[in-house]
Amino acid sequence: MLVAGITTAAQSAEIMRCSHQLPPDNHIAKIIDQWAAEIETLSENAIDVQVNGANSLVKAPRNAAAVRAGEIECAFTMNSRWAESLPLMDVTLDPFALRNVEILKKWNGSRAAKILEQEVAETGLTNVAWLFTTWRTAITSKGRFLTKPSDFKNIRIQGLGPISNAAFEAMGATPVDMSDMAAYKALEKGELDAGLTNISAALSARYYDVQDHVTILPLFTIYYNGYVNSEWFDKLPEKSRQAIREASGKAALWAIEASEISAAAAPKLLKDEGMKVHIATEPEIEKLKAIMRPAFSRAFLAATGADGEELIDLLEDM
């Protein structure tokens, strides 16, 4: 009877299949696992969250479409992957705009977040979580540091979408959009000259195996937003919906805390792996900013119009 009772409870749990692209040792992947466990706890196991990372369930470019079609219930997507369908999501890639972790702590529930959540809702998805990775960027290279605008001329660099790429194109670089996993292979084959990722991912994706220099700077902020199929979510009992909301609110803070710890440790760990590490100076940052930010703004506002301008103003107010 006990076994039968357990089996019945397991069968009655709502399955929530969730896909993401991150490798298992990435700190955000671990936060997603923690988030999943918290949902199960808060829902008293009414929801069975099945997390599938590292593109093992659905490839990253198809995550949103798969959730929208009901193939799976949930996914996490890096904001740069929304560039073509929802360009407003690129707002945190504004060069050197978000250089304070306190801003990230204010994001959840902010007017800026609600604007983006509405954008997501209009596509048939319900945004439930915002997981920021870090506001520190790693630009990896081979043989020398890339620190000034002229260093990027004729450099093939990992790209993050057309809007963000405009900032590098303004310096004469050629961005090529690809994930960290694909960039690792391209760097290894010599098809790329430089990597572009957050500092923690430079470590977890093992960029140190294929590059020997890294410049660290507060260039942009990357996040993974978690979303679910709206029709599926709306049919859940209120207790289950509240469990997802509450767990997501906690995970937003967990992600910031874990990201700060990971980012603080990464420079030394990259050195330990044999990389030469340079922390960009303020004069270097200002020279890059003078070229990159106007180029980004032109591309961002061309794609988003008045909504983009409002979003930038909201971030500055934060």
PDB file of C-alpha atoms in Angstrom:
ATOM      1  CA  MET A   1       0.000   0.000   0.000  1.00  0.00           C
ATOM      2  CA  LEU A   2       2.859   2.356   0.803  1.00  0.00           C
ATOM      3  CA  VAL A   3       4.485   1.688  -2.573  1.00  0.00           C
ATOM      4  CA  ALA A   4       1.148   2.164  -4.320  1.00  0.00           C
ATOM      5  CA  GLY A   5       0.642   5.472  -2.519  1.00  0.00           C
ATOM      6  CA  ILE A   6       4.075   6.741  -3.540  1.00  0.00           C
ATOM      7  CA  THR A   7       3.473   5.664  -7.130  1.00  0.00           C
ATOM      8  CA  THR A   8       0.119   7.434  -7.251  1.00  0.00           C
ATOM      9  CA  ALA A   9       1.647  10.646  -5.850  1.00  0.00           C
ATOM     10  CA  ALA A  10       4.452  10.533  -8.391  1.00  0.00           C
ATOM     11  CA  GLN A  11       1.983   9.975 -11.220  1.00  0.00           C
ATOM     12  CA  SER A  12      -0.181  12.890 -10.110  1.00  0.00           C
ATOM     13  CA  ALA A  13       2.719  15.380 -10.039  1.00  0.00           C
ATOM     14  CA  GLU A  14       2.720  17.942 -12.846  1.00  0.00           C
ATOM     15  CA  ILE A  15       5.763  17.367 -15.046  1.00  0.00           C
ATOM     16  CA  MET A  16       7.791  20.523 -15.776  1.00  0.00           C
ATOM     17  CA  ARG A  17      10.520  19.767 -18.319  1.00  0.00           C
ATOM     18  CA  CYS A  18      13.047  22.587 -18.397  1.00  0.00           C
ATOM     19  CA  SER A  19      15.850  23.111 -20.931  1.00  0.00           C
ATOM     20  CA  HIS A  20      18.986  25.265 -20.858  1.00  0.00           C
ATOM     21  CA  GLN A  21      22.334  25.429 -22.625  1.00  0.00           C
ATOM     22  CA  LEU A  22      24.717  25.695 -19.671  1.00  0.00           C
ATOM     23  CA  PRO A  23      27.253  22.998 -18.715  1.00  0.00           C
ATOM     24  CA  PRO A  24      26.628  21.336 -15.328  1.00  0.00           C
ATOM     25  CA  ASP A  25      29.566  23.010 -13.562  1.00  0.00           C
ATOM     26  CA  ASN A  26      28.444  26.529 -14.495  1.00  0.00           C
ATOM     27  CA  HIS A  27      27.269  28.435 -11.417  1.00  0.00           C
ATOM     28  CA  ILE A  28      23.977  29.447 -13.058  1.00  0.00           C
ATOM     29  CA  ALA A  29      23.301  25.821 -14.005  1.00  0.00           C
ATOM     30  CA  LYS A  30      23.663  24.985 -10.312  1.00  0.00           C
ATOM     31  CA  ILE A  31      21.251  27.802  -9.394  1.00  0.00           C
ATOM     32  CA  ILE A  32      18.701  26.404 -11.868  1.00  0.00           C
ATOM     33  CA  ASP A  33      18.997  23.013 -10.154  1.00  0.00           C
ATOM     34  CA  GLN A  34      18.489  24.704  -6.782  1.00  0.00           C
ATOM     35  CA  TRP A  35      15.495  26.622  -8.189  1.00  0.00           C
ATOM     36  CA  ALA A  36      13.960  23.370  -9.437  1.00  0.00           C
ATOM     37  CA  ALA A  37      14.352  21.727  -6.034  1.00  0.00           C
ATOM     38  CA  GLU A  38      12.792  24.773  -4.353  1.00  0.00           C
ATOM     39  CA  ILE A  39       9.749  24.614  -6.634  1.00  0.00           C
ATOM     40  CA  GLU A  40       9.243  20.967  -5.713  1.00  0.00           C
ATOM     41  CA  THR A  41       9.556  21.777  -2.012  1.00  0.00           C
ATOM     42  CA  LEU A  42       7.215  24.782  -2.087  1.00  0.00           C
ATOM     43  CA  SER A  43       4.642  22.939  -4.185  1.00  0.00           C
ATOM     44  CA  GLU A  44       4.882  19.925  -1.841  1.00  0.00           C
ATOM     45  CA  ASN A  45       5.942  17.842  -4.847  1.00  0.00           C
ATOM     46  CA  ALA A  46       2.881  18.780  -6.867  1.00  0.00           C
ATOM     47  CA  ILE A  47       5.380  19.791  -9.574  1.00  0.00           C
ATOM     48  CA  ASP A  48       8.146  17.495 -10.779  1.00  0.00           C
ATOM     49  CA  VAL A  49      10.795  19.777 -12.317  1.00  0.00           C
ATOM     50  CA  GLN A  50      13.031  17.901 -14.745  1.00  0.00           C
ATOM     51  CA  VAL A  51      16.028  20.069 -15.667  1.00  0.00           C
ATOM     52  CA  ASN A  52      17.972  19.199 -18.808  1.00  0.00           C
ATOM     53  CA  GLY A  53      21.111  21.303 -19.304  1.00  0.00           C
ATOM     54  CA  ALA A  54      23.929  21.495 -21.841  1.00  0.00           C
ATOM     55  CA  ASN A  55      21.493  21.455 -24.802  1.00  0.00           C
ATOM     56  CA  SER A  56      20.631  17.840 -23.943  1.00  0.00           C
ATOM     57  CA  LEU A  57      16.855  18.208 -24.404  1.00  0.00           C
ATOM     58  CA  VAL A  58      16.473  21.049 -26.910  1.00  0.00           C
ATOM     59  CA  LYS A  59      19.206  23.042 -28.639  1.00  0.00           C
ATOM     60  CA  ALA A  60      19.472  26.623 -27.351  1.00  0.00           C
ATOM     61  CA  PRO A  61      18.195  28.366 -30.532  1.00  0.00           C
ATOM     62  CA  ARG A  62      14.964  26.308 -30.347  1.00  0.00           C
ATOM     63  CA  ASN A  63      14.210  26.649 -26.642  1.00  0.00           C
ATOM     64  CA  ALA A  64      11.609  29.422 -26.912  1.00  0.00           C
ATOM     65  CA  ALA A  65       9.864  27.792 -29.872  1.00  0.00           C
ATOM     66  CA  ALA A  66       9.768  24.429 -28.102  1.00  0.00           C
ATOM     67  CA  VAL A  67       8.194  25.935 -24.975  1.00  0.00           C
ATOM     68  CA  ARG A  68       5.727  27.961 -27.037  1.00  0.00           C
ATOM     69  CA  ALA A  69       4.669  24.842 -28.970  1.00  0.00           C
ATOM     70  CA  GLY A  70       4.201  22.848 -25.763  1.00  0.00           C
ATOM     71  CA  GLU A  71       6.965  20.354 -26.573  1.00  0.00           C
ATOM     72  CA  ILE A  72       8.436  21.231 -23.174  1.00  0.00           C
ATOM     73  CA  GLU A  73       7.123  23.397 -20.359  1.00  0.00           C
ATOM     74  CA  CYS A  74      10.089  25.581 -19.473  1.00  0.00           C
ATOM     75  CA  ALA A  75      13.451  26.918 -20.630  1.00  0.00           C
ATOM     76  CA  PHE A  76      16.160  29.424 -19.793  1.00  0.00           C
ATOM     77  CA  THR A  77      17.615  31.570 -22.567  1.00  0.00           C
ATOM     78  CA  MET A  78      20.570  33.965 -22.582  1.00  0.00           C
ATOM     79  CA  ASN A  79      19.342  37.477 -23.371  1.00  0.00           C
ATOM     80  CA  SER A  80      21.460  37.872 -26.514  1.00  0.00           C
ATOM     81  CA  ARG A  81      19.539  34.987 -28.120  1.00  0.00           C
ATOM     82  CA  TRP A  82      16.399  37.150 -28.152  1.00  0.00           C
ATOM     83  CA  ALA A  83      18.104  39.827 -30.274  1.00  0.00           C
ATOM     84  CA  GLU A  84      16.153  39.206 -33.472  1.00  0.00           C
ATOM     85  CA  SER A  85      12.705  38.454 -32.060  1.00  0.00           C
ATOM     86  CA  LEU A  86      12.775  40.672 -28.931  1.00  0.00           C
ATOM     87  CA  PRO A  87      15.585  43.241 -29.351  1.00  0.00           C
ATOM     88  CA  LEU A  88      14.627  45.051 -26.126  1.00  0.00           C
ATOM     89  CA  MET A  89      16.138  42.092 -24.234  1.00  0.00           C
ATOM     90  CA  ASP A  90      19.575  43.332 -25.304  1.00  0.00           C
ATOM     91  CA  VAL A  91      19.385  46.426 -23.104  1.00  0.00           C
ATOM     92  CA  THR A  92      21.879  45.041 -20.542  1.00  0.00           C
ATOM     93  CA  LEU A  93      24.481  44.723 -23.314  1.00  0.00           C
ATOM     94  CA  ASP A  94      24.769  48.517 -23.431  1.00  0.00           C
ATOM     95  CA  PRO A  95      28.571  48.882 -23.078  1.00  0.00           C
ATOM     96  CA  PHE A  96      29.682  49.831 -19.563  1.00  0.00           C
ATOM     97  CA  ALA A  97      26.128  50.855 -18.560  1.00  0.00           C
ATOM     98  CA  LEU A  98      25.653  48.375 -15.696  1.00  0.00           C
ATOM     99  CA  ARG A  99      28.750  48.548 -13.532  1.00  0.00           C
ATOM    100  CA  ASN A 100      27.168  48.114 -10.119  1.00  0.00           C
ATOM    101  CA  VAL A 101      25.838  44.919  -8.588  1.00  0.00           C
ATOM    102  CA  GLU A 102      23.313  46.975  -6.592  1.00  0.00           C
ATOM    103  CA  ILE A 103      21.472  47.734  -9.854  1.00  0.00           C
ATOM    104  CA  LEU A 104      21.066  44.018 -10.487  1.00  0.00           C
ATOM    105  CA  LYS A 105      19.555  43.542  -7.032  1.00  0.00           C
ATOM    106  CA  LYS A 106      16.862  46.082  -7.944  1.00  0.00           C
ATOM    107  CA  TRP A 107      16.013  44.418 -11.256  1.00  0.00           C
ATOM    108  CA  ASN A 108      13.484  41.798 -10.119  1.00  0.00           C
ATOM    109  CA  GLY A 109      10.070  43.483 -10.023  1.00  0.00           C
ATOM    110  CA  SER A 110      11.379  46.729 -11.511  1.00  0.00           C
ATOM    111  CA  ARG A 111       9.565  48.716 -14.201  1.00  0.00           C
ATOM    112  CA  ALA A 112      12.304  47.723 -16.671  1.00  0.00           C
ATOM    113  CA  ALA A 113      11.822  44.028 -15.895  1.00  0.00           C
ATOM    114  CA  LYS A 114       8.043  44.345 -16.261  1.00  0.00           C
ATOM    115  CA  ILE A 115       8.414  45.889 -19.721  1.00  0.00           C
ATOM    116  CA  LEU A 116      10.488  42.923 -20.849  1.00  0.00           C
ATOM    117  CA  GLU A 117       8.119  40.461 -19.188  1.00  0.00           C
ATOM    118  CA  GLN A 118       5.272  41.969 -21.197  1.00  0.00           C
ATOM    119  CA  GLU A 119       7.322  41.584 -24.388  1.00  0.00           C
ATOM    120  CA  VAL A 120       7.818  37.911 -23.574  1.00  0.00           C
ATOM    121  CA  ALA A 121       4.111  37.480 -22.703  1.00  0.00           C
ATOM    122  CA  GLU A 122       3.068  38.697 -26.121  1.00  0.00           C
ATOM    123  CA  THR A 123       4.854  35.708 -27.666  1.00  0.00           C
ATOM    124  CA  GLY A 124       2.824  33.155 -25.691  1.00  0.00           C
ATOM    125  CA  LEU A 125       5.350  32.700 -22.894  1.00  0.00           C
ATOM    126  CA  THR A 126       5.300  33.688 -19.216  1.00  0.00           C
ATOM    127  CA  ASN A 127       8.587  34.950 -17.836  1.00  0.00           C
ATOM    128  CA  VAL A 128       9.139  33.623 -14.324  1.00  0.00           C
ATOM    129  CA  ALA A 129      12.822  34.160 -13.468  1.00  0.00           C
ATOM    130  CA  TRP A 130      15.753  36.506 -14.045  1.00  0.00           C
ATOM    131  CA  LEU A 131      19.159  34.978 -13.356  1.00  0.00           C
ATOM    132  CA  PHE A 132      22.064  37.407 -13.835  1.00  0.00           C
ATOM    133  CA  THR A 133      25.436  35.817 -14.451  1.00  0.00           C
ATOM    134  CA  THR A 134      27.852  38.707 -13.916  1.00  0.00           C
ATOM    135  CA  TRP A 135      28.560  42.281 -14.929  1.00  0.00           C
ATOM    136  CA  ARG A 136      32.202  41.411 -15.653  1.00  0.00           C
ATOM    137  CA  THR A 137      33.146  40.494 -19.212  1.00  0.00           C
ATOM    138  CA  ALA A 138      36.107  38.421 -20.364  1.00  0.00           C
ATOM    139  CA  ILE A 139      37.705  39.145 -23.733  1.00  0.00           C
ATOM    140  CA  THR A 140      40.109  36.301 -24.424  1.00  0.00           C
ATOM    141  CA  SER A 141      42.902  36.394 -26.996  1.00  0.00           C
ATOM    142  CA  LYS A 142      46.160  34.763 -27.993  1.00  0.00           C
ATOM    143  CA  GLY A 143      49.595  36.312 -27.670  1.00  0.00           C
ATOM    144  CA  ARG A 144      48.455  39.758 -26.471  1.00  0.00           C
ATOM    145  CA  PHE A 145      45.772  41.605 -24.535  1.00  0.00           C
ATOM    146  CA  LEU A 146      42.979  43.455 -26.332  1.00  0.00           C
ATOM    147  CA  THR A 147      42.651  46.697 -24.393  1.00  0.00           C
ATOM    148  CA  LYS A 148      42.300  49.641 -26.789  1.00  0.00           C
ATOM    149  CA  PRO A 149      40.103  50.293 -29.838  1.00  0.00           C
ATOM    150  CA  SER A 150      42.926  49.770 -32.345  1.00  0.00           C
ATOM    151  CA  ASP A 151      43.592  46.295 -30.906  1.00  0.00           C
ATOM    152  CA  PHE A 152      40.267  45.112 -32.321  1.00  0.00           C
ATOM    153  CA  LYS A 153      40.885  46.096 -35.921  1.00  0.00           C
ATOM    154  CA  ASN A 154      40.505  43.037 -38.203  1.00  0.00           C
ATOM    155  CA  ILE A 155      39.928  40.762 -35.191  1.00  0.00           C
ATOM    156  CA  ARG A 156      37.384  37.955 -35.574  1.00  0.00           C
ATOM    157  CA  ILE A 157      35.621  37.940 -32.227  1.00  0.00           C
ATOM    158  CA  GLN A 158      32.793  35.907 -30.726  1.00  0.00           C
ATOM    159  CA  GLY A 159      29.560  37.849 -31.181  1.00  0.00           C
ATOM    160  CA  LEU A 160      26.393  38.224 -29.127  1.00  0.00           C
ATOM    161  CA  GLY A 161      23.907  39.331 -31.762  1.00  0.00           C
ATOM    162  CA  PRO A 162      23.555  42.186 -34.267  1.00  0.00           C
ATOM    163  CA  ILE A 163      22.919  44.983 -31.769  1.00  0.00           C
ATOM    164  CA  SER A 164      25.829  44.153 -29.480  1.00  0.00           C
ATOM    165  CA  ASN A 165      28.040  43.415 -32.483  1.00  0.00           C
ATOM    166  CA  ALA A 166      27.668  46.996 -33.714  1.00  0.00           C
ATOM    167  CA  ALA A 167      29.870  48.162 -30.824  1.00  0.00           C
ATOM    168  CA  PHE A 168      32.730  45.922 -31.958  1.00  0.00           C
ATOM    169  CA  GLU A 169      32.221  46.623 -35.636  1.00  0.00           C
ATOM    170  CA  ALA A 170      32.728  50.320 -34.839  1.00  0.00           C
ATOM    171  CA  MET A 171      36.286  49.421 -33.799  1.00  0.00           C
ATOM    172  CA  GLY A 172      36.963  47.421 -36.962  1.00  0.00           C
ATOM    173  CA  ALA A 173      36.345  43.937 -35.523  1.00  0.00           C
ATOM    174  CA  THR A 174      34.343  41.175 -37.202  1.00  0.00           C
ATOM    175  CA  PRO A 175      31.950  39.588 -34.680  1.00  0.00           C
ATOM    176  CA  VAL A 176      30.664  36.083 -35.372  1.00  0.00           C
ATOM    177  CA  ASP A 177      27.649  35.035 -33.311  1.00  0.00           C
ATOM    178  CA  MET A 178      28.111  31.747 -31.482  1.00  0.00           C
ATOM    179  CA  SER A 179      27.693  30.071 -28.124  1.00  0.00           C
ATOM    180  CA  ASP A 180      30.599  29.511 -25.748  1.00  0.00           C
ATOM    181  CA  MET A 181      30.747  25.852 -26.736  1.00  0.00           C
ATOM    182  CA  ALA A 182      30.930  26.730 -30.450  1.00  0.00           C
ATOM    183  CA  ALA A 183      33.384  29.557 -29.757  1.00  0.00           C
ATOM    184  CA  TYR A 184      35.730  27.180 -27.944  1.00  0.00           C
ATOM    185  CA  LYS A 185      35.885  24.970 -31.041  1.00  0.00           C
ATOM    186  CA  ALA A 186      36.290  27.959 -33.377  1.00  0.00           C
ATOM    187  CA  LEU A 187      39.126  29.360 -31.259  1.00  0.00           C
ATOM    188  CA  GLU A 188      40.768  25.950 -31.192  1.00  0.00           C
ATOM    189  CA  LYS A 189      40.628  25.730 -35.005  1.00  0.00           C
ATOM    190  CA  GLY A 190      41.794  29.318 -35.514  1.00  0.00           C
ATOM    191  CA  GLU A 191      38.466  30.364 -37.022  1.00  0.00           C
ATOM    192  CA  LEU A 192      38.137  33.044 -34.326  1.00  0.00           C
ATOM    193  CA  ASP A 193      40.828  35.298 -32.881  1.00  0.00           C
ATOM    194  CA  ALA A 194      39.073  36.322 -29.655  1.00  0.00           C
ATOM    195  CA  GLY A 195      36.420  35.061 -27.275  1.00  0.00           C
ATOM    196  CA  LEU A 196      33.736  37.192 -25.665  1.00  0.00           C
ATOM    197  CA  THR A 197      31.909  35.857 -22.622  1.00  0.00           C
ATOM    198  CA  ASN A 198      31.299  36.520 -18.950  1.00  0.00           C
ATOM    199  CA  ILE A 199      34.258  35.926 -16.691  1.00  0.00           C
ATOM    200  CA  SER A 200      32.788  32.851 -14.992  1.00  0.00           C
ATOM    201  CA  ALA A 201      32.016  31.180 -18.318  1.00  0.00           C
ATOM    202  CA  ALA A 202      35.598  31.778 -19.475  1.00  0.00           C
ATOM    203  CA  LEU A 203      36.498  29.379 -16.694  1.00  0.00           C
ATOM    204  CA  SER A 204      33.655  26.839 -16.925  1.00  0.00           C
ATOM    205  CA  ALA A 205      33.871  26.687 -20.745  1.00  0.00           C
ATOM    206  CA  ARG A 206      37.668  26.192 -20.501  1.00  0.00           C
ATOM    207  CA  TYR A 207      38.682  29.094 -22.744  1.00  0.00           C
ATOM    208  CA  TYR A 208      42.103  28.797 -21.131  1.00  0.00           C
ATOM    209  CA  ASP A 209      42.717  25.653 -23.171  1.00  0.00           C
ATOM    210  CA  VAL A 210      42.653  27.610 -26.445  1.00  0.00           C
ATOM    211  CA  GLN A 211      43.611  31.205 -25.458  1.00  0.00           C
ATOM    212  CA  ASP A 212      46.388  32.512 -23.228  1.00  0.00           C
ATOM    213  CA  HIS A 213      45.375  36.141 -22.521  1.00  0.00           C
ATOM    214  CA  VAL A 214      42.201  37.586 -21.005  1.00  0.00           C
ATOM    215  CA  THR A 215      41.127  41.186 -20.448  1.00  0.00           C
ATOM    216  CA  ILE A 216      38.475  41.654 -17.758  1.00  0.00           C
ATOM    217  CA  LEU A 217      36.220  44.699 -17.879  1.00  0.00           C
ATOM    218  CA  PRO A 218      32.655  45.758 -16.919  1.00  0.00           C
ATOM    219  CA  LEU A 219      31.534  45.718 -20.548  1.00  0.00           C
ATOM    220  CA  PHE A 220      28.072  44.221 -20.310  1.00  0.00           C
ATOM    221  CA  THR A 221      25.721  42.179 -18.157  1.00  0.00           C
ATOM    222  CA  ILE A 222      24.340  38.835 -19.256  1.00  0.00           C
ATOM    223  CA  TYR A 223      21.283  37.157 -17.809  1.00  0.00           C
ATOM    224  CA  TYR A 224      19.309  33.982 -18.403  1.00  0.00           C
ATOM    225  CA  ASN A 225      15.568  34.504 -18.232  1.00  0.00           C
ATOM    226  CA  GLY A 226      13.425  31.553 -17.298  1.00  0.00           C
ATOM    227  CA  TYR A 227      10.000  31.230 -18.920  1.00  0.00           C
ATOM    228  CA  VAL A 228       7.162  28.741 -19.204  1.00  0.00           C
ATOM    229  CA  ASN A 229       4.378  27.982 -21.657  1.00  0.00           C
ATOM    230  CA  SER A 230       1.608  30.452 -20.733  1.00  0.00           C
ATOM    231  CA  GLU A 231      -1.266  28.058 -21.399  1.00  0.00           C
ATOM    232  CA  TRP A 232       0.373  25.383 -19.252  1.00  0.00           C
ATOM    233  CA  PHE A 233       1.122  27.852 -16.456  1.00  0.00           C
ATOM    234  CA  ASP A 234      -2.385  29.312 -16.398  1.00  0.00           C
ATOM    235  CA  LYS A 235      -3.894  25.851 -15.907  1.00  0.00           C
ATOM    236  CA  LEU A 236      -1.811  25.118 -12.817  1.00  0.00           C
ATOM    237  CA  PRO A 237      -3.428  25.391  -9.374  1.00  0.00           C
ATOM    238  CA  GLU A 238      -2.689  28.723  -7.717  1.00  0.00           C
ATOM    239  CA  LYS A 239      -0.505  27.022  -5.095  1.00  0.00           C
ATOM    240  CA  SER A 240       1.739  25.610  -7.844  1.00  0.00           C
ATOM    241  CA  ARG A 241       1.947  28.945  -9.668  1.00  0.00           C
ATOM    242  CA  GLN A 242       2.870  30.648  -6.406  1.00  0.00           C
ATOM    243  CA  ALA A 243       5.566  28.021  -5.757  1.00  0.00           C
ATOM    244  CA  ILE A 244       7.173  28.851  -9.108  1.00  0.00           C
ATOM    245  CA  ARG A 245       6.954  32.598  -8.456  1.00  0.00           C
ATOM    246  CA  GLU A 246       8.392  32.329  -4.946  1.00  0.00           C
ATOM    247  CA  ALA A 247      11.224  30.017  -5.981  1.00  0.00           C
ATOM    248  CA  SER A 248      12.040  32.352  -8.876  1.00  0.00           C
ATOM    249  CA  GLY A 249      12.252  35.365  -6.584  1.00  0.00           C
ATOM    250  CA  LYS A 250      14.693  33.506  -4.364  1.00  0.00           C
ATOM    251  CA  ALA A 251      16.712  32.260  -7.344  1.00  0.00           C
ATOM    252  CA  ALA A 252      17.164  35.822  -8.628  1.00  0.00           C
ATOM    253  CA  LEU A 253      19.075  36.674  -5.452  1.00  0.00           C
ATOM    254  CA  TRP A 254      20.889  33.339  -5.342  1.00  0.00           C
ATOM    255  CA  ALA A 255      22.136  33.963  -8.886  1.00  0.00           C
ATOM    256  CA  ILE A 256      23.538  37.395  -8.045  1.00  0.00           C
ATOM    257  CA  GLU A 257      25.274  36.070  -4.934  1.00  0.00           C
ATOM    258  CA  ALA A 258      26.704  33.042  -6.751  1.00  0.00           C
ATOM    259  CA  SER A 259      27.764  35.192  -9.711  1.00  0.00           C
ATOM    260  CA  GLU A 260      29.647  37.629  -7.494  1.00  0.00           C
ATOM    261  CA  ILE A 261      31.459  34.776  -5.734  1.00  0.00           C
ATOM    262  CA  SER A 262      32.273  33.069  -9.037  1.00  0.00           C
ATOM    263  CA  ALA A 263      33.431  36.284 -10.709  1.00  0.00           C
ATOM    264  CA  ALA A 264      35.629  37.233  -7.742  1.00  0.00           C
ATOM    265  CA  ALA A 265      37.375  33.865  -7.817  1.00  0.00           C
ATOM    266  CA  ALA A 266      37.702  33.584 -11.609  1.00  0.00           C
ATOM    267  CA  PRO A 267      40.762  35.830 -12.260  1.00  0.00           C
ATOM    268  CA  LYS A 268      43.005  33.823  -9.929  1.00  0.00           C
ATOM    269  CA  LEU A 269      41.642  30.533 -11.224  1.00  0.00           C
ATOM    270  CA  LEU A 270      42.285  31.628 -14.814  1.00  0.00           C
ATOM    271  CA  LYS A 271      45.851  32.538 -13.810  1.00  0.00           C
ATOM    272  CA  ASP A 272      46.234  29.142 -12.202  1.00  0.00           C
ATOM    273  CA  GLU A 273      45.260  27.609 -15.554  1.00  0.00           C
ATOM    274  CA  GLY A 274      48.083  29.505 -17.249  1.00  0.00           C
ATOM    275  CA  MET A 275      46.294  32.580 -18.599  1.00  0.00           C
ATOM    276  CA  LYS A 276      47.754  36.072 -18.399  1.00  0.00           C
ATOM    277  CA  VAL A 277      45.064  38.283 -16.829  1.00  0.00           C
ATOM    278  CA  HIS A 278      44.639  42.045 -17.269  1.00  0.00           C
ATOM    279  CA  ILE A 279      42.023  44.113 -15.428  1.00  0.00           C
ATOM    280  CA  ALA A 280      41.097  47.049 -17.666  1.00  0.00           C
ATOM    281  CA  THR A 281      41.982  50.465 -16.277  1.00  0.00           C
ATOM    282  CA  GLU A 282      39.604  53.432 -16.192  1.00  0.00           C
ATOM    283  CA  PRO A 283      41.451  55.249 -19.035  1.00  0.00           C
ATOM    284  CA  GLU A 284      41.215  52.083 -21.161  1.00  0.00           C
ATOM    285  CA  ILE A 285      37.527  51.732 -20.355  1.00  0.00           C
ATOM    286  CA  GLU A 286      36.787  55.349 -21.280  1.00  0.00           C
ATOM    287  CA  LYS A 287      38.481  55.000 -24.682  1.00  0.00           C
ATOM    288  CA  LEU A 288      36.507  51.875 -25.485  1.00  0.00           C
ATOM    289  CA  LYS A 289      33.280  53.386 -24.173  1.00  0.00           C
ATOM    290  CA  ALA A 290      33.650  56.496 -26.349  1.00  0.00           C
ATOM    291  CA  ILE A 291      33.402  54.348 -29.483  1.00  0.00           C
ATOM    292  CA  MET A 292      31.349  51.363 -28.384  1.00  0.00           C
ATOM    293  CA  ARG A 293      28.451  52.952 -26.528  1.00  0.00           C
ATOM    294  CA  PRO A 294      27.310  55.349 -29.278  1.00  0.00           C
ATOM    295  CA  ALA A 295      27.496  52.522 -31.833  1.00  0.00           C
ATOM    296  CA  PHE A 296      25.435  50.247 -29.596  1.00  0.00           C
ATOM    297  CA  SER A 297      22.866  52.978 -28.929  1.00  0.00           C
ATOM    298  CA  ARG A 298      22.352  53.630 -32.633  1.00  0.00           C
ATOM    299  CA  ALA A 299      21.769  49.946 -33.333  1.00  0.00           C
ATOM    300  CA  PHE A 300      19.600  49.393 -30.249  1.00  0.00           C
ATOM    301  CA  LEU A 301      17.347  52.400 -30.841  1.00  0.00           C
ATOM    302  CA  ALA A 302      17.048  51.597 -34.546  1.00  0.00           C
ATOM    303  CA  ALA A 303      15.667  48.190 -33.554  1.00  0.00           C
ATOM    304  CA  THR A 304      13.541  49.259 -30.580  1.00  0.00           C
ATOM    305  CA  GLY A 305      12.538  52.904 -31.085  1.00  0.00           C
ATOM    306  CA  ALA A 306      10.784  54.784 -28.282  1.00  0.00           C
ATOM    307  CA  ASP A 307      10.432  51.620 -26.166  1.00  0.00           C
ATOM    308  CA  GLY A 308      14.203  51.176 -26.225  1.00  0.00           C
ATOM    309  CA  GLU A 309      14.781  54.779 -25.257  1.00  0.00           C
ATOM    310  CA  GLU A 310      12.410  54.419 -22.295  1.00  0.00           C
ATOM    311  CA  LEU A 311      14.155  51.236 -21.184  1.00  0.00           C
ATOM    312  CA  ILE A 312      17.595  52.858 -21.267  1.00  0.00           C
ATOM    313  CA  ASP A 313      16.241  55.768 -19.200  1.00  0.00           C
ATOM    314  CA  LEU A 314      14.788  53.350 -16.644  1.00  0.00           C
ATOM    315  CA  LEU A 315      18.137  51.585 -16.256  1.00  0.00           C
ATOM    316  CA  GLU A 316      19.910  54.883 -15.738  1.00  0.00           C
ATOM    317  CA  ASP A 317      17.361  55.813 -13.054  1.00  0.00           C
ATOM    318  CA  MET A 318      18.043  52.518 -11.281  1.00  0.00           C
TER     319      MET A 318
END
